[in-house]
Short mmCIF file of C-alpha atoms in Angstrom, two decimals:
data_model
loop_
_atom_site.label_atom_id
_atom_site.label_comp_id
_atom_site.label_asym_id
_atom_site.label_seq_id
_atom_site.Cartn_x
_atom_site.Cartn_y
_atom_site.Cartn_z
CA MET A 1 64.72 65.74 95.27
CA SER A 2 65.25 66.33 98.74
CA VAL A 3 68.91 66.11 98.21
CA ILE A 4 68.74 68.82 95.56
CA ALA A 5 66.65 71.09 97.76
CA ILE A 6 69.35 70.52 100.77
CA ALA A 7 72.19 71.11 98.36
CA ALA A 8 70.57 74.53 97.02
CA LEU A 9 70.17 75.51 100.81
CA LEU A 10 73.72 74.80 101.68
CA ILE A 11 75.18 76.81 98.53
CA ALA A 12 72.61 79.86 99.63
CA PHE A 13 74.16 79.96 103.07
CA SER A 14 77.46 79.11 102.47
CA PRO A 15 80.15 81.59 103.88
CA ALA A 16 81.51 82.35 100.50
CA ARG A 17 77.96 83.45 99.48
CA VAL A 18 77.72 85.58 102.33
CA VAL A 19 80.84 87.59 101.39
CA GLN A 20 79.30 87.55 97.92
CA GLN A 21 76.26 89.10 99.37
CA GLU A 22 75.99 92.99 99.01
CA LYS A 23 76.26 94.25 102.22
CA ILE A 24 77.11 98.31 103.12
CA ALA A 25 80.79 98.86 103.02
CA PRO A 26 82.20 99.68 106.54
CA GLN A 27 82.74 103.24 106.75
CA PHE A 28 86.43 104.74 107.87
CA VAL A 29 88.27 108.03 108.30
CA LEU A 30 91.66 107.95 107.99
CA LYS A 31 94.93 109.86 106.88
CA ASP A 32 96.60 109.39 103.74
CA VAL A 33 100.45 109.24 103.50
CA ASN A 34 100.33 113.16 102.84
CA GLY A 35 98.51 113.88 105.66
CA ARG A 36 94.80 114.22 103.93
CA THR A 37 91.86 113.18 105.35
CA VAL A 38 90.36 110.30 103.60
CA ARG A 39 86.74 109.13 104.00
CA LEU A 40 85.09 106.59 102.51
CA SER A 41 81.77 108.39 102.43
CA ASP A 42 83.55 111.35 100.37
CA TYR A 43 83.17 108.70 97.25
CA GLN A 44 79.69 107.93 97.67
CA GLY A 45 78.19 107.57 94.06
CA LYS A 46 81.79 106.40 92.54
CA VAL A 47 82.79 102.73 91.92
CA VAL A 48 85.44 102.45 94.87
CA LEU A 49 88.13 99.95 94.59
CA ILE A 50 90.11 99.46 97.99
CA ASN A 51 93.36 97.85 97.30
CA PHE A 52 94.89 96.31 100.54
CA TRP A 53 98.79 95.75 99.44
CA ALA A 54 102.26 96.10 101.18
CA THR A 55 105.56 97.30 99.73
CA TRP A 56 107.19 93.84 100.30
CA CYS A 57 104.53 91.93 98.35
CA PRO A 58 105.78 91.31 94.61
CA PRO A 59 102.66 90.94 93.22
CA CYS A 60 101.24 93.97 94.81
CA ARG A 61 103.93 95.90 93.35
CA ALA A 62 103.41 94.55 90.07
CA GLU A 63 99.85 95.40 90.05
CA MET A 64 100.26 98.87 91.11
CA PRO A 65 101.39 100.58 87.43
CA ASP A 66 97.82 98.63 86.28
CA LEU A 67 95.99 100.24 89.00
CA VAL A 68 97.61 103.59 88.11
CA LYS A 69 96.48 103.36 84.61
CA LEU A 70 92.96 101.84 85.45
CA GLN A 71 92.56 105.21 87.80
CA ARG A 72 93.58 107.48 84.79
CA GLU A 73 91.77 105.75 82.36
CA HIS A 74 88.52 105.18 84.32
CA GLY A 75 88.72 108.11 86.78
CA LYS A 76 86.38 110.35 84.87
CA GLU A 77 83.76 107.17 84.59
CA GLY A 78 83.48 107.41 88.56
CA LEU A 79 86.33 104.85 89.54
CA GLN A 80 88.07 105.75 92.57
CA ILE A 81 91.04 103.49 93.93
CA ILE A 82 91.85 103.98 97.36
CA GLY A 83 95.51 101.95 98.44
CA ILE A 84 95.66 100.60 101.83
CA THR A 85 98.84 99.24 103.26
CA TYR A 86 98.37 96.07 105.17
CA PRO A 87 100.04 95.18 107.46
CA PRO A 88 101.09 98.34 109.24
CA GLU A 89 104.07 99.91 107.52
CA GLN A 90 106.35 102.82 107.88
CA LYS A 91 105.05 106.05 106.61
CA THR A 92 108.19 107.19 104.98
CA ARG A 93 108.59 104.02 103.21
CA VAL A 94 105.29 103.70 101.66
CA ARG A 95 105.27 107.48 100.89
CA ARG A 96 108.37 107.09 98.64
CA PHE A 97 107.37 103.83 97.17
CA ALA A 98 104.30 105.54 95.79
CA ARG A 99 106.03 108.84 94.67
CA ASN A 100 108.43 106.61 92.86
CA LEU A 101 105.33 104.49 91.04
CA LYS A 102 103.68 107.89 90.33
CA VAL A 103 100.59 106.68 92.23
CA ASN A 104 97.55 108.81 91.34
CA TYR A 105 95.07 107.74 94.12
CA PRO A 106 95.46 107.89 97.78
CA ILE A 107 97.64 105.43 99.84
CA ILE A 108 96.65 105.23 103.65
CA LEU A 109 98.51 103.18 106.24
CA GLY A 110 96.19 100.51 107.19
CA THR A 111 95.54 98.74 110.44
CA ARG A 112 94.77 94.92 111.09
CA GLN A 113 91.33 96.43 112.59
CA ILE A 114 90.68 98.19 109.31
CA LYS A 115 91.32 95.13 107.03
CA ALA A 116 89.63 92.77 109.45
CA ARG A 117 86.29 95.07 108.83
CA PHE A 118 86.43 94.21 105.05
CA SER A 119 87.70 90.82 104.94
CA SER A 120 89.47 88.08 106.98
CA ASP A 121 91.05 86.79 103.50
CA GLU A 122 94.93 87.11 104.27
CA THR A 123 95.99 86.85 100.60
CA LEU A 124 97.78 89.99 99.32
CA PRO A 125 96.83 91.85 97.21
CA LEU A 126 93.16 91.91 98.01
CA THR A 127 90.65 94.16 96.21
CA VAL A 128 87.33 95.37 97.87
CA VAL A 129 84.95 96.54 95.10
CA ILE A 130 82.26 98.74 96.28
CA SER A 131 79.51 100.04 93.77
CA ARG A 132 78.16 103.40 93.77
CA ASP A 133 75.44 102.61 96.17
CA GLY A 134 77.92 102.05 98.82
CA LYS A 135 77.82 98.13 98.89
CA VAL A 136 80.37 95.59 98.69
CA SER A 137 79.94 94.11 95.40
CA ASP A 138 83.13 91.67 95.24
CA ILE A 139 86.25 90.86 96.91
CA ILE A 140 89.01 90.05 94.41
CA SER A 141 91.44 87.95 95.71
CA GLY A 142 95.18 88.40 94.41
CA ILE A 143 96.14 90.24 91.54
CA LEU A 144 93.50 92.13 89.71
CA LEU A 145 93.38 90.74 86.02
CA ARG A 146 92.18 92.73 83.39
CA GLU A 147 89.28 90.20 82.66
CA GLU A 148 88.30 90.63 86.31
CA PHE A 149 88.17 94.28 85.88
CA ASP A 150 86.08 93.92 82.37
CA GLU A 151 83.70 91.45 84.33
CA LYS A 152 83.16 92.64 87.52
CA ILE A 153 84.06 96.45 87.74
CA LYS A 154 83.46 97.73 84.34
CA PRO A 155 79.51 96.89 84.42
CA LEU A 156 79.65 98.93 87.63
CA LEU A 157 80.82 102.11 85.89
CA MET A 158 78.67 101.19 83.00
CA LYS A 159 75.53 101.52 85.33
CA ASN A 160 75.71 104.93 86.00
CA LYS A 161 76.52 106.11 82.73
CA GLU A 162 73.29 104.13 81.39
CA GLY A 163 71.18 105.87 84.39
CA GLU A 164 72.65 109.37 83.33
CA LYS A 165 71.62 108.80 79.92
CA ARG A 166 68.19 108.11 80.80
CA ASP A 167 67.91 111.02 83.21
CA ALA A 168 69.17 113.43 80.20
CA LYS A 169 66.63 112.04 78.05
CA SER A 170 63.93 112.39 80.77
CA ASN A 171 64.93 115.82 81.29
CA HIS A 172 64.47 117.17 77.70
CA MET B 1 71.02 45.11 63.10
CA LEU B 2 73.26 43.75 65.67
CA SER B 3 76.49 44.10 63.23
CA ARG B 4 75.40 48.11 62.76
CA ILE B 5 75.20 48.69 66.66
CA THR B 6 78.47 47.00 66.87
CA LYS B 7 79.98 49.17 64.36
CA LEU B 8 78.58 52.41 65.66
CA VAL B 9 80.06 51.25 69.48
CA PHE B 10 83.26 50.46 67.31
CA THR B 11 83.39 53.86 65.75
CA GLY B 12 82.04 56.10 69.12
CA VAL B 13 84.81 54.02 71.00
CA LEU B 14 87.75 54.80 68.61
CA VAL B 15 86.60 58.76 68.14
CA VAL B 16 86.95 59.01 71.75
CA THR B 17 90.17 56.89 72.16
CA LEU B 18 91.77 59.09 69.32
CA GLY B 19 90.25 62.45 71.01
CA VAL B 20 91.99 61.55 74.55
CA ILE B 21 95.12 60.31 72.79
CA THR B 22 95.46 63.48 70.59
CA ALA B 23 94.83 65.71 73.89
CA ALA B 24 97.21 63.87 75.88
CA ALA B 25 99.95 64.29 72.92
CA PHE B 26 99.54 68.10 73.13
CA THR B 27 99.37 68.28 76.80
CA LYS B 28 103.07 69.14 78.63
CA THR B 29 104.06 69.54 82.10
CA VAL B 30 106.58 71.92 83.28
CA THR B 31 108.38 72.55 86.54
CA ILE B 32 109.19 76.40 86.63
CA LYS B 33 111.64 77.61 89.70
CA VAL B 34 110.15 80.86 90.78
CA GLU B 35 112.38 83.17 92.81
CA GLY B 36 110.89 85.37 95.44
CA MET B 37 108.19 83.65 96.53
CA LYS B 38 108.47 83.72 100.55
CA CYS B 39 105.01 84.57 101.47
CA ALA B 40 102.24 82.05 100.93
CA LYS B 41 99.68 84.75 100.63
CA CYS B 42 101.48 86.63 97.83
CA SER B 43 101.67 83.38 95.92
CA SER B 44 98.22 82.77 94.90
CA SER B 45 98.71 85.47 92.41
CA VAL B 46 100.83 83.15 90.42
CA THR B 47 98.36 80.26 90.63
CA LYS B 48 95.34 82.76 89.32
CA ALA B 49 97.60 84.32 86.49
CA LEU B 50 98.50 81.13 85.23
CA LYS B 51 95.24 79.31 85.37
CA ALA B 52 93.70 82.64 83.67
CA THR B 53 95.98 81.78 80.78
CA GLU B 54 94.53 80.02 77.70
CA GLY B 55 96.09 76.90 77.04
CA VAL B 56 96.69 76.10 80.76
CA GLU B 57 95.21 73.29 82.28
CA ASP B 58 96.42 73.14 85.70
CA ALA B 59 98.78 74.93 87.90
CA GLN B 60 100.36 73.88 91.31
CA VAL B 61 102.13 76.61 92.76
CA SER B 62 104.19 76.04 95.75
CA SER B 63 105.90 79.01 97.88
CA GLU B 64 107.69 76.43 100.12
CA LYS B 65 109.38 74.71 97.25
CA GLY B 66 109.55 77.88 95.23
CA GLU B 67 108.24 76.28 92.17
CA ALA B 68 104.95 76.22 89.56
CA VAL B 69 103.88 72.85 88.03
CA ILE B 70 102.38 73.76 85.10
CA LYS B 71 99.97 71.27 82.83
CA TYR B 72 99.49 73.18 79.53
CA ASP B 73 98.47 72.76 75.67
CA ASP B 74 101.63 73.10 73.85
CA GLN B 75 99.33 73.96 70.66
CA LYS B 76 98.41 76.99 72.39
CA LEU B 77 101.04 78.46 74.58
CA ASN B 78 104.89 77.68 75.51
CA GLU B 79 107.19 77.62 78.21
CA ALA B 80 108.56 81.32 77.18
CA LYS B 81 104.85 82.52 77.43
CA LEU B 82 104.48 80.74 80.84
CA ARG B 83 107.90 82.48 82.41
CA GLU B 84 106.09 85.75 81.03
CA VAL B 85 103.09 84.97 82.86
CA ILE B 86 105.10 84.36 86.04
CA ASN B 87 107.11 87.38 85.75
CA GLY B 88 104.03 89.29 85.34
CA THR B 89 103.06 88.99 88.88
CA GLY B 90 106.19 90.44 90.50
CA PHE B 91 107.98 87.19 90.87
CA LYS B 92 110.96 86.06 88.88
CA ALA B 93 110.89 82.49 86.90
CA VAL B 94 114.27 81.61 86.73
CA GLU B 95 114.71 78.17 85.27
CA GLU B 96 112.71 75.46 84.14
CA LYS B 97 112.70 71.37 83.60
CA THR B 98 110.39 69.50 81.34
CA GLN B 99 109.04 66.41 82.59
#
């Protein structure tokens, strides 16, 4: 019995669990590759995916068309993707790359400090999921699979929809 | 009574053995060379995509060796599909050798 209790405590306070716990996402104000200011706080109320990527990383390049598609399909539902290059890269190279892929979300030149504020996981790509209330709800390591989007992100998008429906009903 | 128990035990063992043999017969292992897997922090996507594929029982991907060793159920998928999954992660599956 005591073994079970110890095991439960270890699981509850393990580092992996701490990452999974919903903490307020660290704020940032950065310029995107087109010179526009991007503040994380501007997207409050939206489900934000912060995608850390690099131009030289094949899986990052492979998932970008899917991210463009997700932004197009779910943008109206409140999805906002923000791409942050990591490690730092040349602006012209990143801008050309994003233009070629017709990226429809802001791309920011990241720094090691910015990346470290979100996660110490060195895997690329890495996607930080932020719920509508500004909390980190998940960190997805590696390519974002469709199944993961359906399981971990779609419910966050649905949450507000249900809330809106309830609000609309109560207003009538 | 004893013979009935013996029969039951024998039948149980037979069923389990046949099940294991059948499962083993469908399990294949393939080594696929993967081109461009130079960074270890990127190659985890290959493992992830393979393990998420229905029919894949295990996948060990090595960026050092530049290969993926995949255990899979050949009733559910084939090598061509596995190469397709690898290519979908941005790397290139170049050749395969069945063990």
